């Protein structure tokens, strides 16, 4: 091996590194391509510039902070500069967004709902900013598109409302929160009666149920013992002041098993609601957590989601 160190390959005339395999397989010592060499130098220059511009090398207990700075407004309202870092960057971006949104929020604060909805400039702001505030605060429960989840959270994207879909009621719902309550009937009614009521309620939205039970259930619904009419109304269409559901519209929040083609399963779900009552529908109050303007923005956003009323 030693004798062909830095000799030239016979076939190409290029200098070799002296490594030989299998007796005649040589490694050529070609110079590096020019593009590669310059790219390599460029990365060195870039690294140097980067070290100078951004926080880089540790020095003692500190580090080289770099020459790039970020200027933002501190909590006392004064401008302050900090060496570039991601926390300052986030702070600055958040402030910029608040500053950019302020004229819109000011306009929203000063206008009645109808005009906010009609204003073309505000409409697109409501779609984008409303969507962002909704995603941050509401989507965890009501889902990203406001479609809700049967058994948990009402759908806000239909025009069916528990408490009402006017601007004023939506605003009230958001500001103060809501908590629907229906008492359990397992002690005041017998199982047979609850069964009759469940059949009657199922029939109200067009479900096929045993006619004899439906007739008995109807009497119970309007009797003192059942007292259903008291909260759901004589026509069973619900009372929006207490958020008792409309039982005639095929829109169910609690008493449903989505996707089940089986009527007995659905009647059973209604039976469960009557037996156990309802006290789990808690819509939190947003007063104090969101600003009045944000609540106003969301009111319009939710109103548009559900087609309003
Ligand atoms: C912790 C879960 C949760 C969060 C978060 C939440 N909601 Fe609700 N929301 C509910 C529940 C549950 C109800 C139904 C209350 C009831 O059944 O009485 C409801 C009811 C509503 C209603 C009334 C619907 C109707 O049909 O009348 C509106 C409007 C509403 N929410 C909007 C919002 C908005 C906007 C936000 C974000 C600021 C939000 N909710 C955040 C759980 C939530
Ligand atoms: C004190 C008032 C009150 C009484 C009495 C009452 N309900 Fe309710 N009911 C409610 C409220 C409020 C809701 C909605 C709860 C919520 O959304 O959180 C509800 C919901 C329901 C639901 C579920 C609707 C859905 O969308 O899934 C059914 C079914 C129902 N009631 C049937 C009855 C029947 C049958 C009776 C009589 C035995 C009755 N209720 C008596 C207040 C009442």
Short mmCIF file of C-alpha atoms and ligand atoms in Angstrom, two decimals:
data_model
loop_
_atom_site.label_atom_id
_atom_site.label_comp_id
_atom_site.label_asym_id
_atom_site.label_seq_id
_atom_site.Cartn_x
_atom_site.Cartn_y
_atom_site.Cartn_z
CA UNK A 1 0.00 0.00 0.00
CA UNK A 2 2.74 2.43 1.00
CA UNK A 3 4.32 2.50 -2.44
CA UNK A 4 1.34 4.06 -4.22
CA UNK A 5 0.80 6.95 -1.70
CA UNK A 6 -0.09 10.13 -3.61
CA UNK A 7 0.66 8.49 -6.89
CA UNK A 8 -1.56 9.25 -9.83
CA UNK A 9 -4.27 6.94 -10.97
CA UNK A 10 -3.27 5.32 -14.20
CA UNK A 11 -6.64 5.58 -15.91
CA UNK A 12 -7.53 9.24 -15.05
CA UNK A 13 -4.25 10.93 -14.21
CA UNK A 14 -5.86 12.36 -11.04
CA UNK A 15 -3.86 12.23 -7.81
CA UNK A 16 -4.98 9.51 -5.40
CA UNK A 17 -5.15 9.48 -1.60
CA UNK A 18 -3.15 6.26 -1.53
CA UNK A 19 -6.02 4.10 -0.33
CA UNK A 20 -6.36 0.93 -2.33
CA UNK A 21 -8.91 -1.82 -2.06
CA UNK A 22 -9.04 -5.17 -3.79
CA UNK A 23 -5.57 -4.55 -5.22
CA UNK A 24 -6.58 -1.93 -7.80
CA UNK A 25 -9.54 0.12 -6.48
CA UNK A 26 -8.09 3.59 -5.74
CA UNK A 27 -9.55 6.67 -4.05
CA UNK A 28 -9.09 9.77 -6.21
CA UNK A 29 -8.12 13.04 -4.54
CA UNK A 30 -10.25 15.49 -6.55
CA UNK A 31 -10.41 19.11 -5.32
CA UNK A 32 -13.74 20.11 -3.70
CA UNK A 33 -16.27 21.60 -6.13
CA UNK A 34 -16.12 25.39 -6.18
CA UNK A 35 -19.82 25.83 -5.31
CA UNK A 36 -19.37 23.63 -2.26
CA UNK A 37 -16.34 25.57 -1.01
CA UNK A 38 -18.08 28.94 -1.34
CA UNK A 39 -21.25 27.67 0.29
CA UNK A 40 -19.10 26.49 3.16
CA UNK A 41 -17.47 29.94 3.53
CA UNK A 42 -20.90 31.56 3.30
CA UNK A 43 -22.19 29.47 6.21
CA UNK A 44 -19.21 30.65 8.27
CA UNK A 45 -19.96 34.28 7.48
CA UNK A 46 -23.63 33.68 8.26
CA UNK A 47 -22.80 32.05 11.60
CA UNK A 48 -20.60 34.99 12.56
CA UNK A 49 -23.31 37.50 11.68
CA UNK A 50 -25.87 35.42 13.57
CA UNK A 51 -23.71 35.31 16.71
CA UNK A 52 -23.42 39.07 16.63
CA UNK A 53 -27.10 39.71 15.97
CA UNK A 54 -28.78 37.22 18.30
CA UNK A 55 -28.11 35.88 21.81
CA UNK A 56 -25.34 33.29 21.40
CA UNK A 57 -22.23 32.40 23.36
CA UNK A 58 -22.27 31.87 27.11
CA UNK A 59 -19.90 34.25 28.88
CA UNK A 60 -19.30 33.62 32.59
CA UNK A 61 -22.76 33.57 34.18
CA UNK A 62 -24.34 35.46 31.30
CA UNK A 63 -24.24 35.28 27.54
CA UNK A 64 -23.57 37.42 24.50
CA UNK A 65 -26.98 39.10 24.09
CA UNK A 66 -26.52 40.12 20.46
CA UNK A 67 -27.10 43.50 18.88
CA UNK A 68 -30.70 42.95 17.77
CA UNK A 69 -33.26 44.51 20.08
CA UNK A 70 -37.02 44.45 20.46
CA UNK A 71 -38.88 47.54 21.61
CA UNK A 72 -42.20 47.16 23.37
CA UNK A 73 -44.35 49.02 25.87
CA UNK A 74 -43.81 47.86 29.45
CA UNK A 75 -46.46 47.58 32.18
CA UNK A 76 -45.92 51.22 33.16
CA UNK A 77 -46.73 52.28 29.62
CA UNK A 78 -43.13 53.22 28.78
CA UNK A 79 -41.20 52.02 25.78
CA UNK A 80 -38.49 49.59 26.69
CA UNK A 81 -35.90 47.73 24.63
CA UNK A 82 -34.65 44.25 25.29
CA UNK A 83 -32.13 42.12 23.44
CA UNK A 84 -33.85 39.86 20.95
CA UNK A 85 -35.53 36.88 22.61
CA UNK A 86 -38.68 34.90 22.00
CA UNK A 87 -40.46 36.15 25.10
CA UNK A 88 -40.02 39.79 24.07
CA UNK A 89 -41.04 38.85 20.55
CA UNK A 90 -44.29 37.29 21.76
CA UNK A 91 -44.94 40.32 24.00
CA UNK A 92 -44.42 42.65 21.08
CA UNK A 93 -46.60 40.62 18.73
CA UNK A 94 -49.40 40.46 21.28
CA UNK A 95 -49.17 44.23 21.80
CA UNK A 96 -49.15 44.86 18.07
CA UNK A 97 -52.26 42.73 17.66
CA UNK A 98 -54.04 44.57 20.49
CA UNK A 99 -53.07 47.93 18.97
CA UNK A 100 -54.19 46.83 15.52
CA UNK A 101 -57.52 45.55 16.87
CA UNK A 102 -58.25 48.54 19.09
CA UNK A 103 -60.01 50.70 16.43
CA UNK A 104 -62.29 47.75 15.65
CA UNK A 105 -63.14 47.09 19.28
CA UNK A 106 -63.75 50.82 19.83
CA UNK A 107 -66.13 50.84 16.91
CA UNK A 108 -67.90 47.73 18.20
CA UNK A 109 -68.28 49.28 21.66
CA UNK A 110 -69.98 52.35 20.21
CA UNK A 111 -72.38 50.75 17.73
CA UNK A 112 -75.72 48.94 18.20
CA UNK A 113 -75.68 45.22 17.22
CA UNK A 114 -77.67 45.63 14.02
CA UNK A 115 -75.15 48.11 12.67
CA UNK A 116 -72.16 46.02 13.69
CA UNK A 117 -73.55 43.10 11.71
CA UNK A 118 -74.17 45.33 8.67
CA UNK A 119 -70.79 47.10 8.65
CA UNK A 120 -68.70 45.37 5.95
CA UNK A 121 -65.37 46.22 7.58
CA UNK A 122 -66.52 44.96 10.97
CA UNK A 123 -68.07 41.83 9.51
CA UNK A 124 -64.73 40.49 8.36
CA UNK A 125 -63.18 41.46 11.69
CA UNK A 126 -65.93 39.56 13.48
CA UNK A 127 -65.31 36.49 11.38
CA UNK A 128 -61.54 36.48 12.01
CA UNK A 129 -61.21 37.92 15.53
CA UNK A 130 -64.48 36.33 16.67
CA UNK A 131 -63.24 32.96 15.48
CA UNK A 132 -59.97 33.41 17.39
CA UNK A 133 -61.68 34.41 20.66
CA UNK A 134 -64.20 31.59 20.20
CA UNK A 135 -61.41 29.04 19.62
CA UNK A 136 -59.57 30.18 22.74
CA UNK A 137 -62.57 30.23 25.08
CA UNK A 138 -65.56 28.39 23.74
CA UNK A 139 -64.48 25.68 21.30
CA UNK A 140 -63.31 23.35 24.08
CA UNK A 141 -66.97 22.84 24.90
CA UNK A 142 -69.00 23.96 21.88
CA UNK A 143 -66.48 22.57 19.32
CA UNK A 144 -64.62 24.57 16.70
CA UNK A 145 -67.59 25.19 14.44
CA UNK A 146 -69.99 25.71 17.36
CA UNK A 147 -71.75 22.45 16.52
CA UNK A 148 -71.72 21.29 20.17
CA UNK A 149 -71.99 17.72 21.34
CA UNK A 150 -75.15 15.79 22.14
CA UNK A 151 -75.27 14.99 25.85
CA UNK A 152 -72.86 17.76 26.77
CA UNK A 153 -72.96 21.13 25.01
CA UNK A 154 -75.64 22.72 22.85
CA UNK A 155 -75.19 23.35 19.17
CA UNK A 156 -74.72 27.07 18.52
CA UNK A 157 -74.62 26.72 14.76
CA UNK A 158 -78.30 25.89 14.29
CA UNK A 159 -81.17 28.32 14.75
CA UNK A 160 -82.60 26.37 17.67
CA UNK A 161 -82.03 28.18 20.96
CA UNK A 162 -82.55 27.10 24.56
CA UNK A 163 -82.41 30.62 25.96
CA UNK A 164 -83.02 32.66 22.84
CA UNK A 165 -81.06 33.86 19.85
CA UNK A 166 -81.55 37.63 20.01
CA UNK A 167 -78.45 39.77 20.52
CA UNK A 168 -79.64 40.77 23.97
CA UNK A 169 -80.24 37.20 25.19
CA UNK A 170 -77.01 35.85 23.73
CA UNK A 171 -75.17 38.69 25.46
CA UNK A 172 -76.94 37.85 28.71
CA UNK A 173 -76.03 34.16 28.30
CA UNK A 174 -72.36 35.02 27.80
CA UNK A 175 -72.13 37.67 30.50
CA UNK A 176 -73.91 35.86 33.33
CA UNK A 177 -73.69 32.23 32.27
CA UNK A 178 -76.56 29.70 32.34
CA UNK A 179 -77.46 26.60 34.23
CA UNK A 180 -80.47 24.59 33.16
CA UNK A 181 -82.23 22.69 35.92
CA UNK A 182 -84.89 20.01 35.74
CA UNK A 183 -85.83 18.07 38.88
CA UNK A 184 -85.61 14.26 38.97
CA UNK A 185 -88.94 12.44 38.91
CA UNK A 186 -87.88 9.02 40.16
CA UNK A 187 -89.54 9.62 43.54
CA UNK A 188 -92.67 11.53 42.60
CA UNK A 189 -93.66 9.30 39.66
CA UNK A 190 -93.88 5.54 39.23
CA UNK A 191 -91.84 3.70 36.63
CA UNK A 192 -94.97 3.03 34.56
CA UNK A 193 -95.87 6.71 34.52
CA UNK A 194 -92.35 7.68 33.52
CA UNK A 195 -92.56 5.16 30.69
CA UNK A 196 -95.82 6.72 29.50
CA UNK A 197 -94.30 10.19 29.65
CA UNK A 198 -91.25 9.06 27.70
CA UNK A 199 -93.49 7.66 24.96
CA UNK A 200 -95.53 10.86 24.87
CA UNK A 201 -92.41 13.07 24.64
CA UNK A 202 -91.04 10.86 21.87
CA UNK A 203 -94.29 11.21 19.93
CA UNK A 204 -94.15 15.02 20.20
CA UNK A 205 -91.38 15.27 17.62
CA UNK A 206 -92.96 12.73 15.29
CA UNK A 207 -91.52 9.55 16.83
CA UNK A 208 -93.59 6.37 16.54
CA UNK A 209 -94.71 5.33 20.04
CA UNK A 210 -97.37 3.14 21.67
CA UNK A 211 -100.64 5.18 21.32
CA UNK A 212 -102.11 4.01 24.64
CA UNK A 213 -98.98 5.11 26.51
CA UNK A 214 -98.87 8.35 24.55
CA UNK A 215 -102.44 9.21 25.65
CA UNK A 216 -101.68 8.50 29.31
CA UNK A 217 -98.36 10.36 29.08
CA UNK A 218 -100.11 13.38 27.62
CA UNK A 219 -102.45 13.57 30.63
CA UNK A 220 -99.52 13.23 33.01
CA UNK A 221 -97.55 15.92 31.18
CA UNK A 222 -100.37 18.39 31.88
CA UNK A 223 -101.16 17.14 35.39
CA UNK A 224 -100.02 18.44 38.75
CA UNK A 225 -98.11 15.20 39.35
CA UNK A 226 -95.95 15.53 36.25
CA UNK A 227 -95.93 19.30 36.12
CA UNK A 228 -93.94 19.09 32.89
CA UNK A 229 -96.22 21.70 31.31
CA UNK A 230 -95.18 24.14 33.98
CA UNK A 231 -91.61 24.34 32.69
CA UNK A 232 -91.95 23.11 29.11
CA UNK A 233 -95.19 24.97 28.39
CA UNK A 234 -98.65 23.67 27.47
CA UNK A 235 -97.48 23.20 23.90
CA UNK A 236 -94.22 21.54 25.09
CA UNK A 237 -92.21 24.09 23.13
CA UNK A 238 -90.16 25.12 26.14
CA UNK A 239 -89.63 28.38 27.99
CA UNK A 240 -86.64 30.41 26.99
CA UNK A 241 -86.49 32.28 30.28
CA UNK A 242 -85.43 29.04 32.00
CA UNK A 243 -83.90 27.30 29.01
CA UNK A 244 -86.25 24.35 29.17
CA UNK A 245 -85.93 22.62 25.85
CA UNK A 246 -88.45 22.60 23.06
CA UNK A 247 -89.60 18.97 23.10
CA UNK A 248 -91.36 19.07 19.74
CA UNK A 249 -88.54 19.88 17.31
CA UNK A 250 -86.38 16.75 17.01
CA UNK A 251 -83.43 18.75 18.36
CA UNK A 252 -82.15 17.00 21.46
CA UNK A 253 -79.36 18.05 23.74
CA UNK A 254 -79.65 15.43 26.47
CA UNK A 255 -82.26 12.85 25.59
CA UNK A 256 -80.68 11.43 22.50
CA UNK A 257 -78.46 8.63 21.34
CA UNK A 258 -77.04 10.04 18.11
CA UNK A 259 -76.95 7.64 15.21
CA UNK A 260 -79.19 5.06 16.84
CA UNK A 261 -81.88 3.89 14.43
CA UNK A 262 -83.66 2.10 17.27
CA UNK A 263 -86.72 3.90 18.70
CA UNK A 264 -86.63 2.02 22.00
CA UNK A 265 -83.10 3.29 22.60
CA UNK A 266 -84.28 6.86 22.03
CA UNK A 267 -87.31 6.44 24.29
CA UNK A 268 -84.99 5.03 26.91
CA UNK A 269 -82.78 8.12 26.69
CA UNK A 270 -85.84 10.32 27.34
CA UNK A 271 -86.81 8.07 30.24
CA UNK A 272 -83.38 8.56 31.81
CA UNK A 273 -83.75 12.34 31.69
CA UNK A 274 -87.15 12.17 33.41
CA UNK A 275 -85.86 9.75 36.06
CA UNK A 276 -82.68 11.63 36.91
CA UNK A 277 -83.54 15.21 36.00
CA UNK A 278 -80.90 17.55 34.65
CA UNK A 279 -78.40 19.72 36.45
CA UNK A 280 -75.27 19.31 34.41
CA UNK A 281 -75.69 21.93 31.72
CA UNK A 282 -73.36 24.61 33.03
CA UNK A 283 -72.48 27.50 30.78
CA UNK A 284 -69.81 29.54 32.61
CA UNK A 285 -70.17 33.32 33.08
CA UNK A 286 -67.63 35.32 31.08
CA UNK A 287 -68.05 38.66 32.80
CA UNK A 288 -64.67 39.55 34.27
CA UNK A 289 -62.85 36.98 32.15
CA UNK A 290 -63.50 38.63 28.80
CA UNK A 291 -63.87 42.37 28.21
CA UNK A 292 -67.30 43.83 27.47
CA UNK A 293 -66.16 44.43 23.86
CA UNK A 294 -64.99 40.84 23.47
CA UNK A 295 -68.37 39.62 24.75
CA UNK A 296 -70.08 41.96 22.31
CA UNK A 297 -67.90 40.64 19.50
CA UNK A 298 -68.72 37.03 20.45
CA UNK A 299 -72.43 37.87 20.71
CA UNK A 300 -72.44 38.94 17.07
CA UNK A 301 -70.21 35.99 16.10
CA UNK A 302 -72.52 33.44 17.77
CA UNK A 303 -75.61 35.22 16.45
CA UNK A 304 -74.27 34.87 12.89
CA UNK A 305 -73.22 31.24 13.50
CA UNK A 306 -76.76 30.29 14.34
CA UNK A 307 -78.35 32.43 11.68
CA UNK A 308 -79.60 34.72 14.46
CA UNK A 309 -83.19 35.27 15.54
C1 LIG B 1 -67.37 24.43 30.12
C2 LIG B 1 -68.08 24.29 28.89
C3 LIG B 1 -68.53 25.56 28.17
C4 LIG B 1 -67.77 26.60 27.73
C5 LIG B 1 -66.27 26.81 27.89
C6 LIG B 1 -68.66 27.50 27.05
N1 LIG B 1 -69.94 27.00 27.09
FE1 LIG B 1 -71.57 27.87 26.26
N2 LIG B 1 -72.76 26.42 27.10
C7 LIG B 1 -72.30 25.31 27.78
C8 LIG B 1 -73.43 24.52 28.20
C9 LIG B 1 -73.37 23.20 28.97
C10 LIG B 1 -74.60 25.20 27.77
C11 LIG B 1 -76.05 24.78 28.01
C12 LIG B 1 -76.51 25.28 29.33
C13 LIG B 1 -77.83 24.68 29.72
O1 LIG B 1 -78.14 23.58 29.24
O2 LIG B 1 -78.53 25.30 30.52
C14 LIG B 1 -74.12 26.39 27.06
C15 LIG B 1 -74.96 27.32 26.47
C16 LIG B 1 -74.52 28.35 25.65
C17 LIG B 1 -75.40 29.23 24.91
C18 LIG B 1 -76.92 29.19 24.90
C19 LIG B 1 -77.39 28.39 23.72
C20 LIG B 1 -78.88 28.43 23.54
O3 LIG B 1 -79.35 27.55 22.82
O4 LIG B 1 -79.55 29.31 24.09
C21 LIG B 1 -74.58 30.10 24.20
C22 LIG B 1 -75.04 31.20 23.26
C23 LIG B 1 -73.21 29.75 24.52
N3 LIG B 1 -73.21 28.69 25.40
C24 LIG B 1 -72.11 30.39 24.00
C25 LIG B 1 -70.82 30.20 24.48
C26 LIG B 1 -69.68 31.03 24.11
C27 LIG B 1 -69.71 32.17 23.12
C28 LIG B 1 -68.62 30.56 24.83
C29 LIG B 1 -67.19 31.13 24.87
C30 LIG B 1 -67.06 32.44 25.43
C31 LIG B 1 -69.07 29.43 25.61
N4 LIG B 1 -70.42 29.24 25.38
C32 LIG B 1 -68.26 28.67 26.43
C33 LIG B 1 -70.99 25.00 28.04
C34 LIG B 1 -69.90 25.82 27.77
C1 LIG B 2 -88.58 22.87 36.88
C2 LIG B 2 -88.73 22.89 35.46
C3 LIG B 2 -88.89 21.59 34.70
C4 LIG B 2 -89.81 20.61 34.88
C5 LIG B 2 -90.91 20.54 35.94
C6 LIG B 2 -89.59 19.65 33.85
N1 LIG B 2 -88.54 20.00 33.07
FE1 LIG B 2 -87.78 18.95 31.50
N2 LIG B 2 -86.31 20.33 31.31
C7 LIG B 2 -86.20 21.49 32.04
C8 LIG B 2 -85.02 22.20 31.61
C9 LIG B 2 -84.54 23.55 32.15
C10 LIG B 2 -84.42 21.42 30.61
C11 LIG B 2 -83.12 21.74 29.85
C12 LIG B 2 -81.95 21.54 30.77
C13 LIG B 2 -80.64 21.95 30.15
O1 LIG B 2 -80.59 22.18 28.94
O2 LIG B 2 -79.65 22.01 30.88
C14 LIG B 2 -85.25 20.24 30.45
C15 LIG B 2 -85.02 19.21 29.54
C16 LIG B 2 -85.85 18.17 29.30
C17 LIG B 2 -85.61 17.13 28.35
C18 LIG B 2 -84.36 16.99 27.47
C19 LIG B 2 -84.49 17.74 26.17
C20 LIG B 2 -83.31 17.58 25.28
O3 LIG B 2 -83.06 18.49 24.48
O4 LIG B 2 -82.62 16.56 25.32
C21 LIG B 2 -86.68 16.28 28.37
C22 LIG B 2 -86.90 15.06 27.54
C23 LIG B 2 -87.57 16.80 29.38
N3 LIG B 2 -87.04 17.94 29.92
C24 LIG B 2 -88.80 16.24 29.68
C25 LIG B 2 -89.55 16.60 30.79
C26 LIG B 2 -90.72 15.91 31.24
C27 LIG B 2 -91.36 14.70 30.55
C28 LIG B 2 -91.14 16.53 32.35
C29 LIG B 2 -92.28 16.16 33.29
C30 LIG B 2 -92.15 14.88 33.92
C31 LIG B 2 -90.24 17.64 32.61
N4 LIG B 2 -89.31 17.64 31.64
C32 LIG B 2 -90.36 18.51 33.67
C33 LIG B 2 -87.04 21.92 33.04
C34 LIG B 2 -88.09 21.20 33.56
#
